[in-house]
mmCIF file of C-alpha atoms in Angstrom:
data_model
loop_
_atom_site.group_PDB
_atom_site.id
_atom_site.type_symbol
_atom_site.label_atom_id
_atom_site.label_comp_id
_atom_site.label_asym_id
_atom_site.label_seq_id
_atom_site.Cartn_x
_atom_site.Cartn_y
_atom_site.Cartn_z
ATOM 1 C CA UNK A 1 76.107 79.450 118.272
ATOM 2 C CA UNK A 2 77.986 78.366 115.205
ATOM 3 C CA UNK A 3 79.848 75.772 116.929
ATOM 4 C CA UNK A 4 76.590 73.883 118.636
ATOM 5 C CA UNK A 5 75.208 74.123 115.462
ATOM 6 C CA UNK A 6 78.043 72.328 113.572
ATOM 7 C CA UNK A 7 79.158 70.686 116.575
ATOM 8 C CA UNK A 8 82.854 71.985 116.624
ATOM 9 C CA UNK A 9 84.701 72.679 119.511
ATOM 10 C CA UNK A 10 86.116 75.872 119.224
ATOM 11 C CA UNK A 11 86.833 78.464 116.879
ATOM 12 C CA UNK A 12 88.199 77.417 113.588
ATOM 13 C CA UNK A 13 88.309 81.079 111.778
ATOM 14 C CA UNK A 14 89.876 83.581 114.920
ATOM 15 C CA UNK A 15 91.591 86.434 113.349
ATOM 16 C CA UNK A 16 94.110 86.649 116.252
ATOM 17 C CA UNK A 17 96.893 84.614 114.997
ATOM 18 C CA UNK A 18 97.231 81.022 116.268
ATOM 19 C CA UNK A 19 100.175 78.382 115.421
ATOM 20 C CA UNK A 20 98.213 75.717 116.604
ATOM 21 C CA UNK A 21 96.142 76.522 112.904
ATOM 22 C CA UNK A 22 99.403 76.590 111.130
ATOM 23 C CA UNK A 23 98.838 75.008 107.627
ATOM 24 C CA UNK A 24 101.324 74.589 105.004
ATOM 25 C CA UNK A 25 100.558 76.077 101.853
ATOM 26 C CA UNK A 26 103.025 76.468 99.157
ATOM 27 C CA UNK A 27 104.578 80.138 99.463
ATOM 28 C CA UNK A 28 104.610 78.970 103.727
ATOM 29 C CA UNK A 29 106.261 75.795 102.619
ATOM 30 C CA UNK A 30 108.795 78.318 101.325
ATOM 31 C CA UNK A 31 109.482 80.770 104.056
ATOM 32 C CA UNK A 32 109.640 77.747 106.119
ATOM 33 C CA UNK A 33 112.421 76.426 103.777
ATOM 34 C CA UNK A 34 114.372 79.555 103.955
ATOM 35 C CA UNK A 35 113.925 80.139 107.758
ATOM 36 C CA UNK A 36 115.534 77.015 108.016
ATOM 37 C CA UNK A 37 118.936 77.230 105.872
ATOM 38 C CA UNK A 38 119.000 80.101 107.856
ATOM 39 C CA UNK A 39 119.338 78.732 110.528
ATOM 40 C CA UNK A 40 121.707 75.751 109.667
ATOM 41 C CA UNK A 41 123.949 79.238 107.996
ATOM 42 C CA UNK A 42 124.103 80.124 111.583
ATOM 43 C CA UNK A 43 124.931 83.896 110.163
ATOM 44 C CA UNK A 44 123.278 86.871 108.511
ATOM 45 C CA UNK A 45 119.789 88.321 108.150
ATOM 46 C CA UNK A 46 116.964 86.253 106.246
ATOM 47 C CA UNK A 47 113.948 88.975 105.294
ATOM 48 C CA UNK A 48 110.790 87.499 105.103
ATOM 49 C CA UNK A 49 107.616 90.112 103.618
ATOM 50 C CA UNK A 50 104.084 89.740 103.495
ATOM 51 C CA UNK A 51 100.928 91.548 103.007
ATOM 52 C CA UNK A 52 98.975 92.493 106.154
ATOM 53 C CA UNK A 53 97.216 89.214 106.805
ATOM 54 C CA UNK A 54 99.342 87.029 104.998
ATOM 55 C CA UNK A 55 100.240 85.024 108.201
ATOM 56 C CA UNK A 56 103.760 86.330 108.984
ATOM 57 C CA UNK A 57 103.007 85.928 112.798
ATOM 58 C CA UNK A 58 101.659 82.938 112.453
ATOM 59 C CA UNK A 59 104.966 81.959 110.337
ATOM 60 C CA UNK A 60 106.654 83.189 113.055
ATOM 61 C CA UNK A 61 104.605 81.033 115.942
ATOM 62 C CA UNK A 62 104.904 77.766 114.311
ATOM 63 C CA UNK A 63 108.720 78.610 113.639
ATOM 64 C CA UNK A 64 109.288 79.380 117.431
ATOM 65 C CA UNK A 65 107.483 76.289 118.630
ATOM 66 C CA UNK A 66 109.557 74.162 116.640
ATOM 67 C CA UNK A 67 112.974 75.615 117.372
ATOM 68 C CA UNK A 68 115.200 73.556 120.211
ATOM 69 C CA UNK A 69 115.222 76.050 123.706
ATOM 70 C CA UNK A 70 117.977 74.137 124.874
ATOM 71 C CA UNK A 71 120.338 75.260 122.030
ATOM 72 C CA UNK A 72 119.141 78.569 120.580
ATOM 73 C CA UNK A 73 118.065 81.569 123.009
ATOM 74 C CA UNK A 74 115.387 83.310 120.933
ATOM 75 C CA UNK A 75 114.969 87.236 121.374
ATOM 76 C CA UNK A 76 111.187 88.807 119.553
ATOM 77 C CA UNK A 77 111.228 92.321 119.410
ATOM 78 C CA UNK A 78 107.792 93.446 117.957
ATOM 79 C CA UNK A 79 108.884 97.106 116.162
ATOM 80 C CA UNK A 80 106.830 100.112 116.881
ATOM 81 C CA UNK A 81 109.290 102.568 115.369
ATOM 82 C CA UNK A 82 112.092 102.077 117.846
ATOM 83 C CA UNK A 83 115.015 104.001 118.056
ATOM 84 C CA UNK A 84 118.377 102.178 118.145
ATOM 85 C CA UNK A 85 118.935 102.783 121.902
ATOM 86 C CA UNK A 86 115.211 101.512 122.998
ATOM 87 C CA UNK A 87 115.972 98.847 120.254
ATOM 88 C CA UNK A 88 119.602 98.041 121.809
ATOM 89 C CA UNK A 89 118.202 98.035 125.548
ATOM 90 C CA UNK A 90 115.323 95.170 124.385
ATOM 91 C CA UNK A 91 118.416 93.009 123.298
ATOM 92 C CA UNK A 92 120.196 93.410 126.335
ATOM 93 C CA UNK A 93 116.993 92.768 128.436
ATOM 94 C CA UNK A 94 116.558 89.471 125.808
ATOM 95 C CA UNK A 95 119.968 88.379 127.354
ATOM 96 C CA UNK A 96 118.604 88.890 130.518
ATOM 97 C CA UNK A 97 121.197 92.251 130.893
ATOM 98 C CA UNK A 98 119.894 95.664 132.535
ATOM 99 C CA UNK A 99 120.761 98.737 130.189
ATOM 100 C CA UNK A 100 118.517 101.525 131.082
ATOM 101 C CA UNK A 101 121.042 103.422 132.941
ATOM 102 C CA UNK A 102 123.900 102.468 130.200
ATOM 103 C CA UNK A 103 125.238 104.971 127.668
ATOM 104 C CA UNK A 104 124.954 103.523 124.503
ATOM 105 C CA UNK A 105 128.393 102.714 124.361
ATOM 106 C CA UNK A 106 128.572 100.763 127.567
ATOM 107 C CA UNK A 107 124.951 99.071 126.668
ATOM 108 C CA UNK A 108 126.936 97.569 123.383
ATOM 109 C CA UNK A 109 129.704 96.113 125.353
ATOM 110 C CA UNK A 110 126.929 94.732 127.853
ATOM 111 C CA UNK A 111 125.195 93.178 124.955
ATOM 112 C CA UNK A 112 128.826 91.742 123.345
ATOM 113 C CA UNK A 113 129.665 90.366 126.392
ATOM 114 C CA UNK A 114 126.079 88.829 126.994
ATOM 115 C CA UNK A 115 126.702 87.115 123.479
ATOM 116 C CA UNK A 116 129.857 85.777 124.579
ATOM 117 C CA UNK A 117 128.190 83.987 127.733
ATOM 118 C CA UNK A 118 124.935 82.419 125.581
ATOM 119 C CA UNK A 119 127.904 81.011 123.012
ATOM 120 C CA UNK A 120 129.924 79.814 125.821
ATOM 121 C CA UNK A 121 126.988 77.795 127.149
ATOM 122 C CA UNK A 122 126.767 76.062 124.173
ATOM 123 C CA UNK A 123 123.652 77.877 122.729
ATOM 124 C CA UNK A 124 123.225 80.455 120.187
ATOM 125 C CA UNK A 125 120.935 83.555 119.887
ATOM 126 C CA UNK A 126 118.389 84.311 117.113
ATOM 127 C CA UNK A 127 117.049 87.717 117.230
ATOM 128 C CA UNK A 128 113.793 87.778 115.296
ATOM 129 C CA UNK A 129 112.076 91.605 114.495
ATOM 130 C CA UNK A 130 108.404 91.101 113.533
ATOM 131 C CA UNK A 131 106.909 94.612 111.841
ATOM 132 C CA UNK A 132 110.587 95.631 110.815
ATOM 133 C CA UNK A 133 109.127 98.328 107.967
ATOM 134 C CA UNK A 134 108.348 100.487 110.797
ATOM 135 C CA UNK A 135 112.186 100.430 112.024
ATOM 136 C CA UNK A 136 114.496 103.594 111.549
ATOM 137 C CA UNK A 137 117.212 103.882 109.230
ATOM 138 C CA UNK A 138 119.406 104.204 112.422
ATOM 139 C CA UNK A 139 118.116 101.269 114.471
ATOM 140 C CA UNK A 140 118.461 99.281 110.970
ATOM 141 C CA UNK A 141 121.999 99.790 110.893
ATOM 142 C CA UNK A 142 122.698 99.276 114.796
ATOM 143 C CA UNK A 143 121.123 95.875 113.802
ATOM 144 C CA UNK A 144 123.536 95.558 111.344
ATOM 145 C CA UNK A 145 126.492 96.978 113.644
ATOM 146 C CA UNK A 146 125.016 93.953 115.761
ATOM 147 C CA UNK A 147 125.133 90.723 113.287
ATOM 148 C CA UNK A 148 129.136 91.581 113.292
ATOM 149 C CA UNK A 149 129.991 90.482 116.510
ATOM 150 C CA UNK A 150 132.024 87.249 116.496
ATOM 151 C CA UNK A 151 133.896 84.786 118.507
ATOM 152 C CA UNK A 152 136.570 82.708 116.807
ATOM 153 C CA UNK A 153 135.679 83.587 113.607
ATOM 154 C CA UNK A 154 131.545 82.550 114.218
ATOM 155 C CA UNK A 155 129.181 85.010 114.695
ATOM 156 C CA UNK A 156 127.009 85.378 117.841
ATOM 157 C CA UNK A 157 124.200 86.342 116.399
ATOM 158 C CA UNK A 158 121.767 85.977 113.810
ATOM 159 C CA UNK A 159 118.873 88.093 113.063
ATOM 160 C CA UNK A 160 115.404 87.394 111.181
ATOM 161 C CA UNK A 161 113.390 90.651 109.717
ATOM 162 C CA UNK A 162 109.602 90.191 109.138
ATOM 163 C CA UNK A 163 107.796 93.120 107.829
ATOM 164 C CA UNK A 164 105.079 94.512 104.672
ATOM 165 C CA UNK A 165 105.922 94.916 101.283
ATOM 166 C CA UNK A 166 107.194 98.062 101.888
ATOM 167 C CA UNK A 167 110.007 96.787 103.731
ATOM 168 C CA UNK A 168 111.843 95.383 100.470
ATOM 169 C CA UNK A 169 111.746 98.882 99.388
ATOM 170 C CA UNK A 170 113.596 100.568 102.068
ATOM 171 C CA UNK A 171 116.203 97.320 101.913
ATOM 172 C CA UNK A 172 116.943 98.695 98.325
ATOM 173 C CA UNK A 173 118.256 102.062 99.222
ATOM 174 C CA UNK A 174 121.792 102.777 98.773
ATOM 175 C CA UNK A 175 122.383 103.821 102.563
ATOM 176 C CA UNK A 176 121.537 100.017 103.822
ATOM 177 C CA UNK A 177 123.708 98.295 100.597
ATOM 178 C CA UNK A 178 125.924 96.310 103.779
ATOM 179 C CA UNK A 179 123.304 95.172 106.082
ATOM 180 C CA UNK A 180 121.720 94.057 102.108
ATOM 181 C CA UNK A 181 125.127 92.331 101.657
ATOM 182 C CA UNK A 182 124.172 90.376 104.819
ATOM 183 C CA UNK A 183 121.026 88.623 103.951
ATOM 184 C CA UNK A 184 121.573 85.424 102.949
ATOM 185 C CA UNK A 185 117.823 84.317 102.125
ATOM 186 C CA UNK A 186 114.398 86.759 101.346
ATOM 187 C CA UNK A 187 111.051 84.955 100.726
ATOM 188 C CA UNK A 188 107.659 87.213 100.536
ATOM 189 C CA UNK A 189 104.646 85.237 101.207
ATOM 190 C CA UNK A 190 102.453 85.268 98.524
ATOM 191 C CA UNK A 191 98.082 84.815 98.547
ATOM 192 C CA UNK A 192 97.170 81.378 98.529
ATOM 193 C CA UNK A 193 96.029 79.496 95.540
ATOM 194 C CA UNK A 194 91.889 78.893 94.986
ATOM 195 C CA UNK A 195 93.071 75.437 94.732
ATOM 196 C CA UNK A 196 94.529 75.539 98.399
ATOM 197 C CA UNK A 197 91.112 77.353 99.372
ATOM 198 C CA UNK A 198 89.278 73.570 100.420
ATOM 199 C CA UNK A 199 92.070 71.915 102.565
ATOM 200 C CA UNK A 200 93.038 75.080 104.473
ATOM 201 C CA UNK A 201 89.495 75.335 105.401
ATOM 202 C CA UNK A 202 89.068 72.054 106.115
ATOM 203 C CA UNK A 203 92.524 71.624 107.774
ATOM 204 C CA UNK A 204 91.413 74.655 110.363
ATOM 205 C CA UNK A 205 87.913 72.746 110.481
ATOM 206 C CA UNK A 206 89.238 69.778 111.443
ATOM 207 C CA UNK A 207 91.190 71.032 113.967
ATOM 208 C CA UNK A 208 87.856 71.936 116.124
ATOM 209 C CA UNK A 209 86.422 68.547 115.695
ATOM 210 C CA UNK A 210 84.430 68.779 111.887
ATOM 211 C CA UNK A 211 82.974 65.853 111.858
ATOM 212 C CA UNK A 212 81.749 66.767 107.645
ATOM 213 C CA UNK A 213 79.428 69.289 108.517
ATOM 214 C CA UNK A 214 79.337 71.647 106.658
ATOM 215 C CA UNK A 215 80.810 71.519 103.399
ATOM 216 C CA UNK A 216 81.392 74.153 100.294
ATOM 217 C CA UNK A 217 81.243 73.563 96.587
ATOM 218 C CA UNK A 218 83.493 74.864 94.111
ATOM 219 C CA UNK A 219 81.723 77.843 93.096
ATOM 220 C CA UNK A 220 81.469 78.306 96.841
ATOM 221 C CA UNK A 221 85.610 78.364 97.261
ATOM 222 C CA UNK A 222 85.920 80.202 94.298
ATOM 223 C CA UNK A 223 84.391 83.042 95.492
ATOM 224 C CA UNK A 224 85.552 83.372 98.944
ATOM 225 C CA UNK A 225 89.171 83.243 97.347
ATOM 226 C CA UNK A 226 87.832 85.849 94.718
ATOM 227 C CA UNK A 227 86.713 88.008 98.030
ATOM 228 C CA UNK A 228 89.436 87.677 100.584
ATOM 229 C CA UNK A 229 92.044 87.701 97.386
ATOM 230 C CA UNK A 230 93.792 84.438 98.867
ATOM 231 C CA UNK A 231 94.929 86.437 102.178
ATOM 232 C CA UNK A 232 94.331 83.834 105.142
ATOM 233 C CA UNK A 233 93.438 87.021 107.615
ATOM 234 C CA UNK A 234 90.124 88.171 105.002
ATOM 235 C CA UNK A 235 89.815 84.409 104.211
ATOM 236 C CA UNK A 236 89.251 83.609 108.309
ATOM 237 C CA UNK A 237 87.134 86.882 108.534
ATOM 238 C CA UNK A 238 84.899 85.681 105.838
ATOM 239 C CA UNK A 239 84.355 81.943 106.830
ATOM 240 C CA UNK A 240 83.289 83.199 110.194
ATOM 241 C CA UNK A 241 80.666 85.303 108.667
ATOM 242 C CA UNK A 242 79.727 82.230 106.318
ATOM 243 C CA UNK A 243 79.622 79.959 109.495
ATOM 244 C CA UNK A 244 77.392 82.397 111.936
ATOM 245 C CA UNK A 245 75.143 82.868 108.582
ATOM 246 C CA UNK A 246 74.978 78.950 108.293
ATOM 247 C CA UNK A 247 73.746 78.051 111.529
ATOM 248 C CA UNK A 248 71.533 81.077 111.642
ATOM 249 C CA UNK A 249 69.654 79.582 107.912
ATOM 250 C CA UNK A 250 70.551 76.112 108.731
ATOM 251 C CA UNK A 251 72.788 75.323 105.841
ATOM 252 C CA UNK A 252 74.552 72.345 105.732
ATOM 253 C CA UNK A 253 76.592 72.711 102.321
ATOM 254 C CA UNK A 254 77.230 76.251 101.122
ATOM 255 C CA UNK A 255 76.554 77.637 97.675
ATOM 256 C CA UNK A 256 78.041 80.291 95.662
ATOM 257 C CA UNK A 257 74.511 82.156 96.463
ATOM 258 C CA UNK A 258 75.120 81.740 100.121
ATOM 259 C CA UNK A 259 79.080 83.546 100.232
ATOM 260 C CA UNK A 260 77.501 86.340 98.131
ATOM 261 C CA UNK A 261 74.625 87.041 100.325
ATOM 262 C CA UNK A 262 77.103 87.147 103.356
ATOM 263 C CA UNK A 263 79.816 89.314 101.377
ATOM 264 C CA UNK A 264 77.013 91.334 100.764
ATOM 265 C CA UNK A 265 76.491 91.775 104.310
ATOM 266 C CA UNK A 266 80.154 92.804 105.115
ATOM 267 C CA UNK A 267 80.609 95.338 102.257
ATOM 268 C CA UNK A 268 77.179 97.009 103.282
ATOM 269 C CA UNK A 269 78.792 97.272 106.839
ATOM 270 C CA UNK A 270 82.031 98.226 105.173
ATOM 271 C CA UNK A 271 79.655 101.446 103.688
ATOM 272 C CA UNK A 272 78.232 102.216 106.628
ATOM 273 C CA UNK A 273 81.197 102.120 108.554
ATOM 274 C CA UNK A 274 83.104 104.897 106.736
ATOM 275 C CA UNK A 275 80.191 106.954 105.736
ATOM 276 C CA UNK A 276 81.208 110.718 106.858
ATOM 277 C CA UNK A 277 79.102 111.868 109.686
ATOM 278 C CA UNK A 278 76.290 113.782 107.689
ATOM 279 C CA UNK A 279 76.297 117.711 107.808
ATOM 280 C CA UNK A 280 73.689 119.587 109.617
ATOM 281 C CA UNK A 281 71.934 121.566 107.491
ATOM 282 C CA UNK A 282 70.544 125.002 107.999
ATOM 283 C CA UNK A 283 66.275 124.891 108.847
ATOM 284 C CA UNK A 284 65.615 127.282 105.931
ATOM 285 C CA UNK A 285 67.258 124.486 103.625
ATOM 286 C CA UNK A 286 65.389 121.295 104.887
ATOM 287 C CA UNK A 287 62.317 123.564 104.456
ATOM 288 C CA UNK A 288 63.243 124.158 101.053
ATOM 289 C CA UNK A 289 63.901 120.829 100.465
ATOM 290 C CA UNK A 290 60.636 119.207 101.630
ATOM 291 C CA UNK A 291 58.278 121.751 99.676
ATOM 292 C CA UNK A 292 60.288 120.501 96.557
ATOM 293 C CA UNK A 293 59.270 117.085 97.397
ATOM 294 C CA UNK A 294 55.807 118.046 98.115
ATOM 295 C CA UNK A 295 55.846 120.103 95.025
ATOM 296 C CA UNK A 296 56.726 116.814 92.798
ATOM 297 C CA UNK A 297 53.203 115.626 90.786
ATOM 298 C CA UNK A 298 52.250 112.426 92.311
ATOM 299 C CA UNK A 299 52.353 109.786 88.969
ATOM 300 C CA UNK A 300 55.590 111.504 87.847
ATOM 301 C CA UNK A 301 59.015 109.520 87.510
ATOM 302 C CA UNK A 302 60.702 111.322 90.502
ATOM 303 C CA UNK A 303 57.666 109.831 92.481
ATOM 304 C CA UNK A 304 57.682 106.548 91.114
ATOM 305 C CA UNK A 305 61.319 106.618 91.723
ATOM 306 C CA UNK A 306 61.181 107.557 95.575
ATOM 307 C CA UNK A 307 58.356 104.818 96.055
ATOM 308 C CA UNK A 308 60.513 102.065 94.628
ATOM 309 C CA UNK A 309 63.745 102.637 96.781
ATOM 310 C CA UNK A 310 61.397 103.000 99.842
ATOM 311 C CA UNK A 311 59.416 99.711 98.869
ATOM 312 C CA UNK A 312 63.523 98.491 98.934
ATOM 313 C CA UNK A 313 64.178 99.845 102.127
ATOM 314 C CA UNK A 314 61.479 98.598 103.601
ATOM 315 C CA UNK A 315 61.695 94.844 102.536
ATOM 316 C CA UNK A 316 65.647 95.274 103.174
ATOM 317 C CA UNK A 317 64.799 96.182 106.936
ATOM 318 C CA UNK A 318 62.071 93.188 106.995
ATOM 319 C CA UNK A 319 64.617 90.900 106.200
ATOM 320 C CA UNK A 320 67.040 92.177 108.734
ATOM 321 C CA UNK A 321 64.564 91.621 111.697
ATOM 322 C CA UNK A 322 63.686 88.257 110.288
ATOM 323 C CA UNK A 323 67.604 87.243 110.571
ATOM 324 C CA UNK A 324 68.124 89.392 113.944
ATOM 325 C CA UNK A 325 64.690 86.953 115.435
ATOM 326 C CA UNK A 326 66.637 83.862 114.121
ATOM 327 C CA UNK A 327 69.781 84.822 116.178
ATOM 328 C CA UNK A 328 67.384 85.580 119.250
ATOM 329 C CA UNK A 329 65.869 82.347 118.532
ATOM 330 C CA UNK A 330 69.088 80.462 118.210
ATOM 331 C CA UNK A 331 70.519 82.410 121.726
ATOM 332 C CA UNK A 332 67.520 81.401 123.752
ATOM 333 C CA UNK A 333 68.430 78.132 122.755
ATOM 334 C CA UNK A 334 71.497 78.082 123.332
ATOM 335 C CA UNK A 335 71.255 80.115 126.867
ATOM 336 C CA UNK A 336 67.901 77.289 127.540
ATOM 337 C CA UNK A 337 70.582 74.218 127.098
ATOM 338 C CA UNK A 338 73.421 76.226 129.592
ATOM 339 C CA UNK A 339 70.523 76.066 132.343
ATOM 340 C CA UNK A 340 71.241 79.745 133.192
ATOM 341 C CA UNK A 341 74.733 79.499 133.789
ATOM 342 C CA UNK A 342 75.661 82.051 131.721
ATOM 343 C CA UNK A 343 73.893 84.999 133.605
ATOM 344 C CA UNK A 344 71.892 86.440 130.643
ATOM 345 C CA UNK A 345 68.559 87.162 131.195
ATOM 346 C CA UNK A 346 66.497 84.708 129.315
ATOM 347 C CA UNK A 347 62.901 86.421 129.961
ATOM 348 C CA UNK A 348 64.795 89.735 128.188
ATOM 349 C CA UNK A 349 65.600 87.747 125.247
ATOM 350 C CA UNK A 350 62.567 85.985 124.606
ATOM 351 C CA UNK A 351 60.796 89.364 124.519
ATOM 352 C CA UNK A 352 63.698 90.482 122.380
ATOM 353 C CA UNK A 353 62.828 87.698 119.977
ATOM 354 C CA UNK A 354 59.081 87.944 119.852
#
C-alpha cells in the first residue's frame, strides 16, 4: 500500500536486518575502522557492543560481503548459550571437520589440524561470534584456548565477539584478564545523531526508488530521533508506521503533528499489549458495583466525569473506523489494479469497507 502510494519499490524500513541498507554513520564508520585493523593485525579478538537494535548484524553483513572468500575462510557462530564442546564442534564443522563422535580432546586436535590445512592453502580463518553475552565463562575461555594456536610463529586464527552492553561487563572480570589481554581493538556502537536522522532515511529511501516523495521537516526528524532514541531498529519500526499512516491520509511531507499522532498509535498498542489479563470478579461484587453507579445523582461530578471519558471513547473509536475504511479503501484499490491475482476476495472487502 505504502509503496504504490509513494511509488517505491520495496521496503525501505524492514526490521529484519539487511546489508544491502547498510549506511555509514559515524559510530559504524568506527566499528568498520576497527574491524578492519583487525584484520590487517591478523591476530587477537576485536569486541564490538551495541544496544539491541543498534545494527550489529547488519555491521556484521556488510563486513562479510566485503571480505575476499578466496583468502579468508569465515566461520559465524550465532551464540545461544553454548557450551564449549557444542561451541568447539561448530568450529570444526566451519572447517568442514566432523566432531560429534570426538572427545573433546581429539575434537581440538581435529580443529588444530583443520587450521593447519586452511593456512597451508594460503587462506586464513576469521571466526566471528554474533550474541557473545550469552556465551559461558567456559566456552569464553575455550575461545581463548583457541586464538593460541600458531604456525611459525602466526596465528591461525582470529576471532571477532559481537554482543550487548552487558558483554563489556563480563570482559572485565578477573577470571577472563588473558583472553582481555588478547583484544587488540573494542568499539560499542553508539545511537545515531538527530543530525544523521535525514540522510539515513533518505539513504534507505533511495534505495527503493524515492523519487522525493515524501519528505520530513526538521521538527519532523527531531522527533522520530527523540522517539526511537537514535537506535536504527525503533527508527525503521517507526518510519514504517509514519509511511503506512502517510499513504493512508495522503501526506506528502510529514509534520511534527503527523510522527506524534502515529507514536501515539504505537504507545497505545504498547498499553494494550501488556495490560494483565483482567480478574474475574465475583457476581455479588459487579452487583455491588453497578448499584453504586446507579446510586450516583445524575448532575453530580462523578457523572459529569463518566460522560466525558465516554464522549472520548466514543469519538476515539469513530476515528479508528474512519482510518480502518481508509485502509479498506486503499486495499480494494490496490487488489482492483492486481486484476484478482492476488486471491483475496474483493466483494468481502468492499462490504468490509462500506
Amino acid at each position: 500500500m505504502m509503496d504504490d502510494h509513494y511509488g517505491l519499490r520495496g521496503r525501505p524500513f524492514q526490521l529484519t536486518p539487511d546489508p544491502r541498507f547498510w549506511f555509514d554513520t559515524a559510530t559504524h564508520g568506527k566499528a568498520m575502522a576497527y574491524l578492519g585493523y583487525g584484520l590487517s593485525q591478523g591476530e587477537g579478538f576485536v569486541v564490538i557492543t551495541g544496544d539491541p537494535g543498534a545494527g550489529k548484524t547488519t555491521l556484521l553483513g556488510h563486513l562479510l560481503a566485503e571480505l575476499d572468500g578466496e583468502r579468508l575462510n569465515v566461520i559465524k557462530i550465532v551464540s545461544t548459550h553454548l557450551r564449549a564442546d557444542d561451541m568447539l564442534r561448530l568450529v570444526a564443522q566451519g572447517l568442514g571437520l566432523p566432531g560429534d563422535d570426538l572427545s573433546k580432546a581429539a575434537l581440538l586436535l581435529a580443529i588444530e589440524r583443520g587450521l593447519h590445512e586452511v593456512a597451508r592453502a594460503g587462506r586464513r580463518t576469521l571466526l566471528v561470534v554474533d550474541e557473545a553475552q550469552a556465551l559461558p565463562g567456559e566456552s569464553l575461555d575455550e575461545l581463548r584456548m583457541l586464538s593460541n594456536f600458531q604456525a611459525g610463529g602466526y596465528p591461525l586464527l582470529q576471532i571477532f565477539l559481537l554482543g550487548q552492553p552487558e558483554f563489556r561487563l563480563v570482559l572485565q572480570q578477573p577470571a577472563f584478564e588473558q583472553l582481555r589481554q588478547r583484544v587488540i581493538a573494542m568499539h560499542h556502537l553508539a545511537p545515531m545523531e538527530v543530525e544523521e536522522v535525514e540522510a539515513y532515511l533518505m539513504h534507505r529511501l533511495t534505495l527503493v526508488g524515492w523519487s522525493g516523495r515524501p519528505r520530513f521537516t526538521t521538527d519532523a526528524l527531531a522527533a522520530m530521533h527523540r522517539w526511537s532514541g537514535g537506535i536504527p531498529r525503533r527508527l525503521n519500526q517507526l518510519a514504517s508506521r509514519v509511511l503506512l499512516y502517510g499513504a493512508v491520509e495522503q501526506i506528502e511531507n510529514f509534520g511534527a503533528p503527523d510522527i506524534s499522532a502515529v507514536i501515539e498509535d504505537i504507545e497505545q498498542e504498547d498499553v494494550i499489549e501488556s495490560a494483565p489479563e483482567p480478574v474475574p470478579e465475583a457476581a455479588p461484587v459487579r452487583a455491588g458495583r453497578i448499584a453504586e453507579l446507579r446510586a450516583v445523582p445524575e448532575g453530580s461530578a462523578e457523572t459529569r466525569a463518566l460522560e466525558r471519558r465516554v464522549a472520548e471513547l466514543e469519538a476515539q473509536v469513530a476515528s479508528q473506523s474512519d482510518a480502518l475504511r481508509r485502509v479498506l479503501s486503499l486495499l480494494v484499490d490496490w487488489v482492483e489494479k492486481d486484476d484478482g491475482r492476488s486471491g483475496i476476495d474483493l466483494d468481502a472487502l468492499r462490504g468490509s469497507a462500506a
